[in-house]
Amino acid sequence: DPAVANLEGVYIANGTISTGESDTKFTGEGTFVGWSGVNLQRDFEDTRNNTEPVEVFRYRPDFKLNLPGFLRRPTIEWQEVAP
């Protein structure tokens, strides 16, 4: 949503994560994964584009360290079978 300016957490999307078209700065802290990509759509629409980022992402390792245990385990199980 273009009205969102700050977002914190772990976000994983099967599709594309989009920041929304807006002229306000977006700050995302955590992990952002879009399996089809991340679409950066924001634009200050003035000369600040030359000197200041309109979208900022900060990696937050503390989010990973504080995940509940069931989210840390892989959900995929595999087994080798004879040909």
mmCIF file of N, CA and C in Angstrom:
data_model
loop_
_atom_site.group_PDB
_atom_site.id
_atom_site.type_symbol
_atom_site.label_atom_id
_atom_site.label_comp_id
_atom_site.label_asym_id
_atom_site.label_seq_id
_atom_site.Cartn_x
_atom_site.Cartn_y
_atom_site.Cartn_z
ATOM 1 N N ASP A 1 0.850 -1.180 0.000
ATOM 2 C CA ASP A 1 0.000 0.000 0.000
ATOM 3 C C ASP A 1 0.894 1.240 0.000
ATOM 4 N N PRO A 2 0.660 2.188 -0.861
ATOM 5 C CA PRO A 2 1.492 3.394 -0.930
ATOM 6 C C PRO A 2 1.489 4.214 0.362
ATOM 7 N N ALA A 3 0.492 4.030 1.207
ATOM 8 C CA ALA A 3 0.434 4.792 2.453
ATOM 9 C C ALA A 3 1.397 4.258 3.511
ATOM 10 N N VAL A 4 1.911 3.043 3.331
ATOM 11 C CA VAL A 4 2.829 2.448 4.304
ATOM 12 C C VAL A 4 4.209 3.087 4.150
ATOM 13 N N ALA A 5 4.746 3.602 5.265
ATOM 14 C CA ALA A 5 6.066 4.240 5.232
ATOM 15 C C ALA A 5 7.120 3.396 5.934
ATOM 16 N N ASN A 6 6.739 2.627 6.960
ATOM 17 C CA ASN A 6 7.684 1.806 7.720
ATOM 18 C C ASN A 6 7.103 0.408 7.900
ATOM 19 N N LEU A 7 7.969 -0.590 7.728
ATOM 20 C CA LEU A 7 7.546 -1.972 7.867
ATOM 21 C C LEU A 7 8.686 -2.762 8.492
ATOM 22 N N GLU A 8 8.370 -3.590 9.486
ATOM 23 C CA GLU A 8 9.373 -4.426 10.141
ATOM 24 C C GLU A 8 8.870 -5.850 10.186
ATOM 25 N N GLY A 9 9.762 -6.813 9.937
ATOM 26 C CA GLY A 9 9.393 -8.212 10.039
ATOM 27 C C GLY A 9 10.044 -9.056 8.978
ATOM 28 N N VAL A 10 9.535 -10.290 8.858
ATOM 29 C CA VAL A 10 9.998 -11.231 7.851
ATOM 30 C C VAL A 10 8.827 -11.443 6.901
ATOM 31 N N TYR A 11 9.004 -11.055 5.637
ATOM 32 C CA TYR A 11 7.942 -11.127 4.644
ATOM 33 C C TYR A 11 8.393 -11.991 3.477
ATOM 34 N N ILE A 12 7.621 -13.047 3.196
ATOM 35 C CA ILE A 12 7.919 -13.952 2.101
ATOM 36 C C ILE A 12 6.652 -14.067 1.263
ATOM 37 N N ALA A 13 6.773 -13.764 -0.028
ATOM 38 C CA ALA A 13 5.612 -13.792 -0.920
ATOM 39 C C ALA A 13 5.859 -14.771 -2.062
ATOM 40 N N ASN A 14 4.839 -15.532 -2.422
ATOM 41 C CA ASN A 14 4.938 -16.416 -3.577
ATOM 42 C C ASN A 14 5.083 -15.620 -4.865
ATOM 43 N N GLY A 15 4.584 -14.396 -4.865
ATOM 44 C CA GLY A 15 4.640 -13.542 -6.040
ATOM 45 C C GLY A 15 5.673 -12.448 -5.877
ATOM 46 N N THR A 16 5.248 -11.225 -6.144
ATOM 47 C CA THR A 16 6.121 -10.058 -6.111
ATOM 48 C C THR A 16 5.777 -9.176 -4.918
ATOM 49 N N ILE A 17 6.799 -8.676 -4.241
ATOM 50 C CA ILE A 17 6.601 -7.673 -3.196
ATOM 51 C C ILE A 17 6.762 -6.314 -3.854
ATOM 52 N N SER A 18 5.764 -5.447 -3.708
ATOM 53 C CA SER A 18 5.798 -4.103 -4.282
ATOM 54 C C SER A 18 5.707 -3.066 -3.175
ATOM 55 N N THR A 19 6.459 -1.994 -3.310
ATOM 56 C CA THR A 19 6.439 -0.945 -2.284
ATOM 57 C C THR A 19 5.305 0.042 -2.484
ATOM 58 N N GLY A 20 4.657 0.044 -3.630
ATOM 59 C CA GLY A 20 3.538 0.944 -3.892
ATOM 60 C C GLY A 20 4.007 2.282 -4.435
ATOM 61 N N GLU A 21 3.280 2.818 -5.388
ATOM 62 C CA GLU A 21 3.644 4.097 -5.992
ATOM 63 C C GLU A 21 3.311 5.232 -5.033
ATOM 64 N N SER A 22 4.340 5.987 -4.644
ATOM 65 C CA SER A 22 4.167 7.076 -3.696
ATOM 66 C C SER A 22 5.377 7.991 -3.764
ATOM 67 N N ASP A 23 5.234 9.199 -3.232
ATOM 68 C CA ASP A 23 6.377 10.113 -3.160
ATOM 69 C C ASP A 23 6.905 10.228 -1.740
ATOM 70 N N THR A 24 6.517 9.295 -0.859
ATOM 71 C CA THR A 24 7.022 9.273 0.511
ATOM 72 C C THR A 24 8.043 8.158 0.659
ATOM 73 N N LYS A 25 8.998 8.364 1.553
ATOM 74 C CA LYS A 25 10.087 7.405 1.780
ATOM 75 C C LYS A 25 9.542 6.129 2.423
ATOM 76 N N PHE A 26 10.048 4.991 1.959
ATOM 77 C CA PHE A 26 9.698 3.695 2.531
ATOM 78 C C PHE A 26 10.922 3.120 3.225
ATOM 79 N N THR A 27 10.750 2.652 4.463
ATOM 80 C CA THR A 27 11.820 1.999 5.209
ATOM 81 C C THR A 27 11.338 0.615 5.615
ATOM 82 N N GLY A 28 12.042 -0.413 5.146
ATOM 83 C CA GLY A 28 11.724 -1.787 5.503
ATOM 84 C C GLY A 28 12.865 -2.382 6.301
ATOM 85 N N GLU A 29 12.536 -2.923 7.476
ATOM 86 C CA GLU A 29 13.561 -3.551 8.322
ATOM 87 C C GLU A 29 13.213 -5.006 8.513
ATOM 88 N N GLY A 30 14.173 -5.889 8.216
ATOM 89 C CA GLY A 30 13.949 -7.314 8.355
ATOM 90 C C GLY A 30 14.373 -8.049 7.114
ATOM 91 N N THR A 31 13.538 -9.004 6.690
ATOM 92 C CA THR A 31 13.809 -9.804 5.504
ATOM 93 C C THR A 31 12.611 -9.710 4.571
ATOM 94 N N PHE A 32 12.870 -9.399 3.306
ATOM 95 C CA PHE A 32 11.817 -9.275 2.308
ATOM 96 C C PHE A 32 12.174 -10.173 1.131
ATOM 97 N N VAL A 33 11.358 -11.208 0.895
ATOM 98 C CA VAL A 33 11.617 -12.153 -0.185
ATOM 99 C C VAL A 33 10.374 -12.220 -1.067
ATOM 100 N N GLY A 34 10.533 -11.872 -2.316
ATOM 101 C CA GLY A 34 9.477 -12.047 -3.311
ATOM 102 C C GLY A 34 9.984 -13.064 -4.314
ATOM 103 N N TRP A 35 9.382 -14.259 -4.355
ATOM 104 C CA TRP A 35 9.888 -15.322 -5.220
ATOM 105 C C TRP A 35 9.849 -14.911 -6.691
ATOM 106 N N SER A 36 8.950 -13.982 -7.046
ATOM 107 C CA SER A 36 8.918 -13.472 -8.423
ATOM 108 C C SER A 36 9.625 -12.131 -8.548
ATOM 109 N N GLY A 37 10.115 -11.601 -7.434
ATOM 110 C CA GLY A 37 10.864 -10.350 -7.478
ATOM 111 C C GLY A 37 10.375 -9.334 -6.462
ATOM 112 N N VAL A 38 11.073 -8.227 -6.408
ATOM 113 C CA VAL A 38 10.712 -7.090 -5.563
ATOM 114 C C VAL A 38 10.596 -5.885 -6.477
ATOM 115 N N ASN A 39 9.441 -5.229 -6.440
ATOM 116 C CA ASN A 39 9.162 -4.108 -7.325
ATOM 117 C C ASN A 39 9.267 -2.798 -6.537
ATOM 118 N N LEU A 40 10.320 -2.025 -6.791
ATOM 119 C CA LEU A 40 10.523 -0.746 -6.112
ATOM 120 C C LEU A 40 9.849 0.344 -6.944
ATOM 121 N N GLN A 41 8.760 0.917 -6.403
ATOM 122 C CA GLN A 41 7.928 1.821 -7.181
ATOM 123 C C GLN A 41 7.950 3.271 -6.708
ATOM 124 N N ARG A 42 8.600 3.552 -5.609
ATOM 125 C CA ARG A 42 8.527 4.905 -5.045
ATOM 126 C C ARG A 42 9.433 5.883 -5.777
ATOM 127 N N ASP A 43 9.039 7.152 -5.762
ATOM 128 C CA ASP A 43 9.776 8.206 -6.458
ATOM 129 C C ASP A 43 9.458 9.536 -5.769
ATOM 130 N N PHE A 44 10.499 10.257 -5.339
ATOM 131 C CA PHE A 44 10.275 11.566 -4.705
ATOM 132 C C PHE A 44 9.695 12.590 -5.685
ATOM 133 N N GLU A 45 9.915 12.379 -6.954
ATOM 134 C CA GLU A 45 9.440 13.290 -7.994
ATOM 135 C C GLU A 45 10.051 14.686 -7.893
ATOM 136 N N ASP A 46 11.274 14.758 -7.346
ATOM 137 C CA ASP A 46 12.016 16.021 -7.312
ATOM 138 C C ASP A 46 13.513 15.701 -7.263
ATOM 139 N N THR A 47 14.343 16.682 -7.017
ATOM 140 C CA THR A 47 15.801 16.483 -7.060
ATOM 141 C C THR A 47 16.342 15.643 -5.910
ATOM 142 N N ARG A 48 15.539 15.353 -4.890
ATOM 143 C CA ARG A 48 16.004 14.471 -3.808
ATOM 144 C C ARG A 48 16.357 13.086 -4.333
ATOM 145 N N ASN A 49 15.781 12.685 -5.468
ATOM 146 C CA ASN A 49 16.120 11.388 -6.074
ATOM 147 C C ASN A 49 17.612 11.269 -6.361
ATOM 148 N N ASN A 50 18.303 12.412 -6.554
ATOM 149 C CA ASN A 50 19.737 12.403 -6.864
ATOM 150 C C ASN A 50 20.616 12.225 -5.636
ATOM 151 N N THR A 51 20.078 12.486 -4.441
ATOM 152 C CA THR A 51 20.920 12.495 -3.243
ATOM 153 C C THR A 51 20.414 11.617 -2.107
ATOM 154 N N GLU A 52 19.177 11.167 -2.168
ATOM 155 C CA GLU A 52 18.578 10.445 -1.044
ATOM 156 C C GLU A 52 17.776 9.248 -1.565
ATOM 157 N N PRO A 53 17.947 8.075 -0.948
ATOM 158 C CA PRO A 53 17.157 6.926 -1.392
ATOM 159 C C PRO A 53 15.702 7.068 -0.955
ATOM 160 N N VAL A 54 14.775 6.703 -1.812
ATOM 161 C CA VAL A 54 13.354 6.772 -1.470
ATOM 162 C C VAL A 54 12.889 5.458 -0.839
ATOM 163 N N GLU A 55 13.659 4.380 -1.053
ATOM 164 C CA GLU A 55 13.370 3.087 -0.441
ATOM 165 C C GLU A 55 14.626 2.575 0.238
ATOM 166 N N VAL A 56 14.500 2.245 1.517
ATOM 167 C CA VAL A 56 15.646 1.780 2.306
ATOM 168 C C VAL A 56 15.267 0.442 2.931
ATOM 169 N N PHE A 57 16.152 -0.541 2.777
ATOM 170 C CA PHE A 57 15.953 -1.852 3.399
ATOM 171 C C PHE A 57 17.127 -2.118 4.329
ATOM 172 N N ARG A 58 16.819 -2.504 5.560
ATOM 173 C CA ARG A 58 17.848 -2.830 6.556
ATOM 174 C C ARG A 58 17.660 -4.273 7.003
ATOM 175 N N TYR A 59 18.729 -5.032 6.915
ATOM 176 C CA TYR A 59 18.694 -6.415 7.385
ATOM 177 C C TYR A 59 18.697 -6.420 8.898
ATOM 178 N N ARG A 60 17.804 -7.201 9.500
ATOM 179 C CA ARG A 60 17.708 -7.284 10.959
ATOM 180 C C ARG A 60 17.921 -8.731 11.398
ATOM 181 N N PRO A 61 19.166 -9.112 11.725
ATOM 182 C CA PRO A 61 19.425 -10.501 12.125
ATOM 183 C C PRO A 61 18.702 -10.896 13.407
ATOM 184 N N ASP A 62 18.312 -9.917 14.227
ATOM 185 C CA ASP A 62 17.610 -10.255 15.466
ATOM 186 C C ASP A 62 16.244 -10.880 15.178
ATOM 187 N N PHE A 63 15.618 -10.563 14.047
ATOM 188 C CA PHE A 63 14.351 -11.202 13.699
ATOM 189 C C PHE A 63 14.555 -12.693 13.483
ATOM 190 N N LYS A 64 15.645 -13.074 12.824
ATOM 191 C CA LYS A 64 15.927 -14.487 12.587
ATOM 192 C C LYS A 64 16.245 -15.202 13.899
ATOM 193 N N LEU A 65 17.007 -14.558 14.767
ATOM 194 C CA LEU A 65 17.381 -15.179 16.037
ATOM 195 C C LEU A 65 16.181 -15.393 16.949
ATOM 196 N N ASN A 66 15.167 -14.553 16.847
ATOM 197 C CA ASN A 66 14.007 -14.626 17.730
ATOM 198 C C ASN A 66 12.810 -15.342 17.113
ATOM 199 N N LEU A 67 13.007 -16.024 15.976
ATOM 200 C CA LEU A 67 11.905 -16.762 15.355
ATOM 201 C C LEU A 67 11.441 -17.891 16.267
ATOM 202 N N PRO A 68 10.149 -18.182 16.282
ATOM 203 C CA PRO A 68 9.679 -19.367 17.011
ATOM 204 C C PRO A 68 10.291 -20.628 16.400
ATOM 205 N N GLY A 69 10.487 -21.642 17.202
ATOM 206 C CA GLY A 69 11.148 -22.866 16.773
ATOM 207 C C GLY A 69 10.520 -23.524 15.566
ATOM 208 N N PHE A 70 9.170 -23.529 15.474
ATOM 209 C CA PHE A 70 8.519 -24.214 14.350
ATOM 210 C C PHE A 70 8.793 -23.517 13.016
ATOM 211 N N LEU A 71 9.179 -22.258 13.033
ATOM 212 C CA LEU A 71 9.513 -21.562 11.796
ATOM 213 C C LEU A 71 10.970 -21.783 11.379
ATOM 214 N N ARG A 72 11.784 -22.282 12.274
ATOM 215 C CA ARG A 72 13.197 -22.524 11.964
ATOM 216 C C ARG A 72 13.429 -23.849 11.274
ATOM 217 N N ARG A 73 12.484 -24.771 11.414
ATOM 218 C CA ARG A 73 12.644 -26.098 10.826
ATOM 219 C C ARG A 73 12.110 -26.115 9.402
ATOM 220 N N PRO A 74 12.799 -26.789 8.490
ATOM 221 C CA PRO A 74 12.275 -26.906 7.131
ATOM 222 C C PRO A 74 11.014 -27.769 7.116
ATOM 223 N N THR A 75 10.088 -27.440 6.265
ATOM 224 C CA THR A 75 8.836 -28.196 6.180
ATOM 225 C C THR A 75 8.874 -29.244 5.080
ATOM 226 N N ILE A 76 9.982 -29.324 4.367
ATOM 227 C CA ILE A 76 10.106 -30.288 3.271
ATOM 228 C C ILE A 76 10.810 -31.539 3.782
ATOM 229 N N GLU A 77 10.215 -32.682 3.528
ATOM 230 C CA GLU A 77 10.840 -33.956 3.852
ATOM 231 C C GLU A 77 11.065 -34.704 2.556
ATOM 232 N N TRP A 78 12.214 -35.310 2.403
ATOM 233 C CA TRP A 78 12.486 -36.063 1.206
ATOM 234 C C TRP A 78 13.104 -37.397 1.586
ATOM 235 N N GLN A 79 13.002 -38.340 0.680
ATOM 236 C CA GLN A 79 13.544 -39.668 0.910
ATOM 237 C C GLN A 79 14.072 -40.200 -0.418
ATOM 238 N N GLU A 80 15.272 -40.741 -0.354
ATOM 239 C CA GLU A 80 15.867 -41.319 -1.549
ATOM 240 C C GLU A 80 15.250 -42.689 -1.804
ATOM 241 N N VAL A 81 14.885 -42.948 -3.055
ATOM 242 C CA VAL A 81 14.302 -44.256 -3.396
ATOM 243 C C VAL A 81 15.185 -44.921 -4.441
ATOM 244 N N ALA A 82 15.169 -46.236 -4.434
ATOM 245 C CA ALA A 82 15.970 -47.003 -5.404
ATOM 246 C C ALA A 82 15.378 -46.837 -6.795
ATOM 247 N N PRO A 83 16.225 -46.749 -7.827
ATOM 248 C CA PRO A 83 15.721 -46.609 -9.207
ATOM 249 C C PRO A 83 15.033 -47.867 -9.719
#
